[in-house]
Amino acid sequence: MTKDKKPAGYWNRETCAAEALKYNTVAELMKGSNGAYRAAKKGGYLIAITKNMQLKTGGVHWTRGRCAAKAKQYGSSERFKARAFTAYNTAKKKGWLSEFFPNEQ
């Protein structure tokens, strides 16, 4: 199996954006077209060309409800962080940790 190697300079903002439209998640883009992913990341426009993609980690979309349920399993933010980092990270970014662990403030 051979890869279709692109010539130097092929990946620019426009070609990366067009390539990104073929994928549903950033992980799919990274796996399916690593050259476009790396060029967009290096060029500083990865977020711009993937802003409409689904936010998925390991097949799970971390909603507030799912994060809350996962946090409840662990009882403390430290255990939550250690055992369910992606859920913890989502909750932290969205500002939900203080709701999930009000006694830790």
Coordinates of C-alpha atoms in Angstrom, one line a residue:
M1 CA 0.0 0.0 0.0
T2 CA 1.4 3.4 -1.0
K3 CA 0.5 6.8 0.3
D4 CA -0.3 9.6 -2.1
K5 CA 2.5 12.0 -1.1
K6 CA 1.8 15.6 -1.6
P7 CA 4.4 18.0 -3.0
A8 CA 6.1 20.4 -0.6
G9 CA 3.9 23.4 0.1
Y10 CA 0.7 21.6 -0.9
W11 CA -0.9 21.9 2.5
N12 CA -2.0 25.5 3.1
R13 CA -5.1 27.0 4.8
E14 CA -7.4 26.4 1.8
T15 CA -6.3 22.8 1.1
C16 CA -6.4 21.9 4.8
A17 CA -9.9 23.4 5.1
A18 CA -11.1 21.4 2.1
E19 CA -9.6 18.2 3.5
A20 CA -11.1 18.8 6.9
L21 CA -14.6 18.8 5.4
K22 CA -14.2 15.1 4.7
Y23 CA -14.1 14.3 8.4
N24 CA -16.4 14.5 11.4
T25 CA -13.9 14.8 14.2
V26 CA -10.4 16.1 14.7
A27 CA -9.2 12.6 15.5
E28 CA -10.5 11.3 12.2
L29 CA -8.7 14.1 10.4
M30 CA -5.5 13.3 12.2
K31 CA -5.8 9.6 11.3
G32 CA -7.1 10.0 7.8
S33 CA -5.0 13.0 6.7
N34 CA -2.1 13.5 9.1
G35 CA -0.3 15.8 6.7
A36 CA -3.2 18.3 6.6
Y37 CA -3.6 18.0 10.4
R38 CA 0.0 18.7 11.0
A39 CA 0.2 21.6 8.6
A40 CA -3.0 23.2 10.1
K41 CA -1.6 22.8 13.6
K42 CA 1.8 24.2 12.6
G43 CA 0.1 27.0 10.7
G44 CA -2.1 28.0 13.6
Y45 CA -5.4 27.4 11.8
L46 CA -6.4 23.9 13.1
I47 CA -9.0 25.3 15.4
A48 CA -10.5 27.5 12.7
I49 CA -10.8 24.7 10.1
T50 CA -12.2 22.2 12.7
K51 CA -14.6 24.5 14.7
N52 CA -17.7 22.8 13.3
M53 CA -16.5 19.3 14.0
Q54 CA -17.9 17.2 16.8
L55 CA -16.0 17.2 20.1
K56 CA -15.4 13.5 20.8
T57 CA -12.9 11.8 22.9
G58 CA -12.7 8.0 22.7
G59 CA -16.1 7.8 21.1
V60 CA -17.8 9.7 24.0
H61 CA -19.2 13.2 23.7
W62 CA -18.8 14.6 27.2
T63 CA -22.0 16.5 28.0
R64 CA -22.7 18.2 31.3
G65 CA -24.9 15.2 32.4
R66 CA -22.3 12.6 31.5
C67 CA -19.6 14.6 33.2
A68 CA -21.7 15.0 36.3
A69 CA -22.5 11.3 36.5
K70 CA -18.8 10.4 36.0
A71 CA -17.7 12.9 38.7
K72 CA -20.3 11.5 41.1
Q73 CA -18.6 8.1 40.8
Y74 CA -15.3 9.4 42.2
G75 CA -16.4 11.8 44.9
S76 CA -13.5 14.2 44.7
S77 CA -12.0 16.3 42.0
E78 CA -8.6 14.7 42.5
R79 CA -9.9 11.1 42.0
F80 CA -12.1 12.4 39.1
K81 CA -9.0 13.9 37.4
A82 CA -6.9 10.8 38.0
R83 CA -9.4 8.2 36.8
A84 CA -11.5 10.1 34.1
F85 CA -9.2 12.8 32.7
T86 CA -11.1 13.6 29.5
A87 CA -14.3 14.0 31.4
Y88 CA -12.5 16.1 34.1
N89 CA -10.8 18.2 31.5
T90 CA -14.2 18.9 29.7
A91 CA -15.8 19.8 33.1
K92 CA -12.9 22.1 33.9
K93 CA -13.0 23.9 30.6
K94 CA -16.8 24.4 30.8
G95 CA -16.6 25.6 34.4
W96 CA -18.7 22.7 35.9
L97 CA -16.2 21.5 38.5
S98 CA -17.4 23.9 41.2
E99 CA -21.0 22.6 40.6
F100 CA -19.8 18.9 40.9
F101 CA -17.6 19.5 43.9
P102 CA -19.0 22.5 45.8
N103 CA -17.3 21.5 49.1
E104 CA -13.8 21.7 47.5
Q105 CA -13.9 25.5 47.0

